[in-house]
Short mmCIF file of N, CA and C in Angstrom, two decimals:
data_model
loop_
_atom_site.label_atom_id
_atom_site.label_comp_id
_atom_site.label_asym_id
_atom_site.label_seq_id
_atom_site.Cartn_x
_atom_site.Cartn_y
_atom_site.Cartn_z
N MET A 1485 6.28 -75.24 56.43
CA MET A 1485 7.31 -75.08 55.41
C MET A 1485 6.69 -74.32 54.24
N ASN A 1486 7.40 -73.31 53.76
CA ASN A 1486 6.91 -72.58 52.60
C ASN A 1486 7.83 -72.80 51.40
N ALA A 1487 7.45 -72.27 50.26
CA ALA A 1487 8.22 -72.48 49.02
C ALA A 1487 9.64 -71.95 49.15
N HIS A 1488 9.82 -70.87 49.89
CA HIS A 1488 11.16 -70.31 50.04
C HIS A 1488 12.08 -71.29 50.77
N ASP A 1489 11.58 -71.94 51.80
CA ASP A 1489 12.37 -72.92 52.55
C ASP A 1489 12.81 -74.08 51.67
N ILE A 1490 11.92 -74.53 50.82
CA ILE A 1490 12.21 -75.66 49.94
C ILE A 1490 13.31 -75.31 48.94
N MET A 1491 13.30 -74.10 48.44
CA MET A 1491 14.20 -73.73 47.35
C MET A 1491 15.53 -73.12 47.81
N THR A 1492 15.78 -73.02 49.10
CA THR A 1492 17.01 -72.37 49.56
C THR A 1492 18.26 -73.13 49.15
N GLU A 1493 18.16 -74.42 48.89
CA GLU A 1493 19.34 -75.19 48.51
C GLU A 1493 19.58 -75.20 47.00
N TYR A 1494 18.77 -74.48 46.25
CA TYR A 1494 18.90 -74.43 44.80
C TYR A 1494 19.30 -73.04 44.33
N VAL A 1495 20.03 -73.00 43.22
CA VAL A 1495 20.38 -71.73 42.58
C VAL A 1495 20.00 -71.82 41.10
N THR A 1496 19.76 -70.68 40.49
CA THR A 1496 19.44 -70.66 39.07
C THR A 1496 20.72 -70.81 38.25
N GLN A 1497 20.54 -71.06 36.98
CA GLN A 1497 21.68 -71.22 36.09
C GLN A 1497 22.53 -69.94 36.06
N SER A 1498 21.88 -68.79 36.01
CA SER A 1498 22.64 -67.54 35.97
C SER A 1498 23.36 -67.28 37.29
N GLN A 1499 22.75 -67.64 38.41
CA GLN A 1499 23.42 -67.48 39.71
C GLN A 1499 24.65 -68.38 39.81
N LEU A 1500 24.51 -69.63 39.36
CA LEU A 1500 25.63 -70.56 39.42
C LEU A 1500 26.74 -70.12 38.47
N ALA A 1501 26.38 -69.68 37.28
CA ALA A 1501 27.38 -69.22 36.32
C ALA A 1501 28.17 -68.06 36.90
N ALA A 1502 27.49 -67.11 37.52
CA ALA A 1502 28.18 -65.96 38.12
C ALA A 1502 29.08 -66.41 39.27
N ALA A 1503 28.61 -67.32 40.10
CA ALA A 1503 29.39 -67.78 41.25
C ALA A 1503 30.65 -68.52 40.81
N LEU A 1504 30.58 -69.26 39.70
CA LEU A 1504 31.73 -70.03 39.23
C LEU A 1504 32.57 -69.29 38.19
N GLY A 1505 32.11 -68.13 37.76
CA GLY A 1505 32.84 -67.38 36.74
C GLY A 1505 32.75 -68.04 35.37
N LEU A 1506 31.62 -68.66 35.09
CA LEU A 1506 31.40 -69.35 33.82
C LEU A 1506 30.22 -68.71 33.10
N THR A 1507 30.02 -69.10 31.85
CA THR A 1507 28.83 -68.65 31.13
C THR A 1507 27.73 -69.69 31.30
N THR A 1508 26.50 -69.27 31.05
CA THR A 1508 25.39 -70.23 31.11
C THR A 1508 25.54 -71.28 30.02
N LYS A 1509 26.12 -70.92 28.89
CA LYS A 1509 26.37 -71.89 27.81
C LYS A 1509 27.31 -72.99 28.29
N THR A 1510 28.34 -72.62 29.04
CA THR A 1510 29.27 -73.62 29.57
C THR A 1510 28.55 -74.57 30.51
N LEU A 1511 27.69 -74.06 31.35
CA LEU A 1511 26.91 -74.92 32.25
C LEU A 1511 26.01 -75.86 31.46
N GLN A 1512 25.43 -75.37 30.38
CA GLN A 1512 24.60 -76.22 29.53
C GLN A 1512 25.44 -77.34 28.92
N ARG A 1513 26.64 -77.01 28.47
CA ARG A 1513 27.54 -78.04 27.91
C ARG A 1513 27.92 -79.06 28.97
N TYR A 1514 28.23 -78.59 30.17
CA TYR A 1514 28.57 -79.51 31.26
C TYR A 1514 27.41 -80.47 31.54
N GLY A 1515 26.20 -80.00 31.40
CA GLY A 1515 25.03 -80.84 31.62
C GLY A 1515 24.85 -81.91 30.57
N GLN A 1516 25.48 -81.73 29.40
CA GLN A 1516 25.36 -82.69 28.31
C GLN A 1516 26.47 -83.73 28.30
N LEU A 1517 27.43 -83.61 29.19
CA LEU A 1517 28.51 -84.59 29.27
C LEU A 1517 27.97 -85.92 29.78
N PRO A 1518 28.65 -87.04 29.46
CA PRO A 1518 28.19 -88.34 29.96
C PRO A 1518 28.05 -88.37 31.48
N ASP A 1519 28.96 -87.74 32.19
CA ASP A 1519 28.86 -87.63 33.65
C ASP A 1519 28.61 -86.16 33.98
N GLY A 1520 27.58 -85.61 33.34
CA GLY A 1520 27.35 -84.18 33.36
C GLY A 1520 26.86 -83.62 34.68
N LEU A 1521 26.85 -82.31 34.72
CA LEU A 1521 26.40 -81.57 35.90
C LEU A 1521 24.89 -81.74 36.05
N PRO A 1522 24.43 -82.37 37.13
CA PRO A 1522 22.99 -82.58 37.31
C PRO A 1522 22.24 -81.27 37.51
N SER A 1523 21.06 -81.20 36.92
CA SER A 1523 20.22 -80.01 37.07
C SER A 1523 18.76 -80.44 37.12
N LEU A 1524 17.92 -79.47 37.41
CA LEU A 1524 16.49 -79.70 37.52
C LEU A 1524 15.78 -78.63 36.70
N ARG A 1525 14.86 -79.03 35.84
CA ARG A 1525 14.04 -78.07 35.11
C ARG A 1525 12.72 -77.94 35.87
N LEU A 1526 12.42 -76.72 36.26
CA LEU A 1526 11.21 -76.47 37.03
C LEU A 1526 10.65 -75.11 36.64
N GLY A 1527 9.44 -75.10 36.16
CA GLY A 1527 8.81 -73.83 35.78
C GLY A 1527 9.57 -73.09 34.70
N GLY A 1528 10.19 -73.82 33.79
CA GLY A 1528 10.93 -73.19 32.70
C GLY A 1528 12.31 -72.71 33.08
N LYS A 1529 12.73 -72.97 34.30
CA LYS A 1529 14.06 -72.56 34.76
C LYS A 1529 14.92 -73.78 35.01
N THR A 1530 16.22 -73.62 34.79
CA THR A 1530 17.17 -74.67 35.13
C THR A 1530 17.74 -74.34 36.50
N LEU A 1531 17.61 -75.28 37.43
CA LEU A 1531 18.08 -75.08 38.80
C LEU A 1531 19.13 -76.12 39.14
N TYR A 1532 20.01 -75.75 40.06
CA TYR A 1532 21.08 -76.64 40.50
C TYR A 1532 21.08 -76.68 42.02
N ARG A 1533 21.18 -77.88 42.57
CA ARG A 1533 21.30 -78.03 44.03
C ARG A 1533 22.76 -77.77 44.39
N VAL A 1534 23.01 -76.86 45.29
CA VAL A 1534 24.37 -76.43 45.63
C VAL A 1534 25.22 -77.61 46.10
N SER A 1535 24.70 -78.47 46.95
CA SER A 1535 25.49 -79.60 47.44
C SER A 1535 25.86 -80.56 46.31
N THR A 1536 24.97 -80.73 45.35
CA THR A 1536 25.24 -81.60 44.21
C THR A 1536 26.34 -81.00 43.33
N VAL A 1537 26.28 -79.70 43.14
CA VAL A 1537 27.32 -79.02 42.35
C VAL A 1537 28.68 -79.17 43.02
N ARG A 1538 28.73 -78.98 44.33
CA ARG A 1538 30.00 -79.13 45.06
C ARG A 1538 30.55 -80.54 44.90
N ASN A 1539 29.70 -81.55 45.02
CA ASN A 1539 30.14 -82.94 44.85
C ASN A 1539 30.63 -83.20 43.43
N TRP A 1540 29.92 -82.67 42.44
CA TRP A 1540 30.30 -82.86 41.04
C TRP A 1540 31.67 -82.24 40.77
N ILE A 1541 31.91 -81.06 41.32
CA ILE A 1541 33.20 -80.40 41.16
C ILE A 1541 34.30 -81.20 41.87
N ALA A 1542 34.03 -81.66 43.08
CA ALA A 1542 35.03 -82.41 43.84
C ALA A 1542 35.45 -83.68 43.11
N LYS A 1543 34.54 -84.31 42.40
CA LYS A 1543 34.87 -85.53 41.66
C LYS A 1543 35.83 -85.26 40.50
N ARG A 1544 35.94 -84.01 40.10
CA ARG A 1544 36.80 -83.65 38.98
C ARG A 1544 38.20 -83.21 39.39
N GLU A 1545 38.46 -83.20 40.69
CA GLU A 1545 39.80 -82.85 41.15
C GLU A 1545 40.79 -83.90 40.68
N THR A 1546 41.94 -83.44 40.26
CA THR A 1546 42.98 -84.36 39.80
C THR A 1546 44.24 -84.15 40.61
N LYS A 1547 45.05 -85.18 40.65
CA LYS A 1547 46.35 -85.09 41.31
C LYS A 1547 47.39 -84.92 40.22
N PRO A 1548 48.43 -84.12 40.47
CA PRO A 1548 49.46 -83.96 39.46
C PRO A 1548 50.18 -85.28 39.20
N ASN A 1549 50.54 -85.47 37.97
CA ASN A 1549 51.29 -86.66 37.58
C ASN A 1549 52.77 -86.38 37.84
N PRO A 1550 53.40 -87.05 38.82
CA PRO A 1550 54.79 -86.75 39.17
C PRO A 1550 55.75 -86.98 38.01
N ARG A 1551 55.41 -87.86 37.09
CA ARG A 1551 56.29 -88.12 35.95
C ARG A 1551 56.26 -86.98 34.94
N ARG A 1552 55.25 -86.15 35.01
CA ARG A 1552 55.15 -85.04 34.06
C ARG A 1552 55.52 -83.70 34.70
N ALA A 1553 55.76 -83.69 35.97
CA ALA A 1553 56.02 -82.44 36.68
C ALA A 1553 57.50 -82.08 36.67
N GLY A 1554 58.14 -82.24 35.55
CA GLY A 1554 59.54 -81.88 35.44
C GLY A 1554 60.49 -82.94 35.96
N SER A 1555 60.00 -84.14 36.21
CA SER A 1555 60.85 -85.22 36.69
C SER A 1555 61.77 -85.70 35.58
N PRO A 1556 63.01 -86.05 35.93
CA PRO A 1556 63.89 -86.60 34.90
C PRO A 1556 63.38 -87.95 34.44
N ARG A 1557 63.63 -88.24 33.21
CA ARG A 1557 63.15 -89.51 32.64
C ARG A 1557 64.16 -90.59 32.77
#
C-alpha cells in the first residue's frame, strides 16, 4: 500500500468546494456548526473523506411540510 492508495478516499477543501459549487469559506463555516462537516487537518491541509461528506449531506435532507405546501387551512 502506498500513500496514494491511502488518500484516494479524501479530497481537499478546494476540490470539495468546486464539486459542491460552494466557497472554501462556506465549508469552513459548515465545519464550525454544532453538527458540522467533519474534516481532517493533515500537513497544513484540510481534507474531507468523500463517504463522510455524502453521509453528512444525506442527514440534512428534509421532507416538505404538507401544511405549508399550499394546503388549505
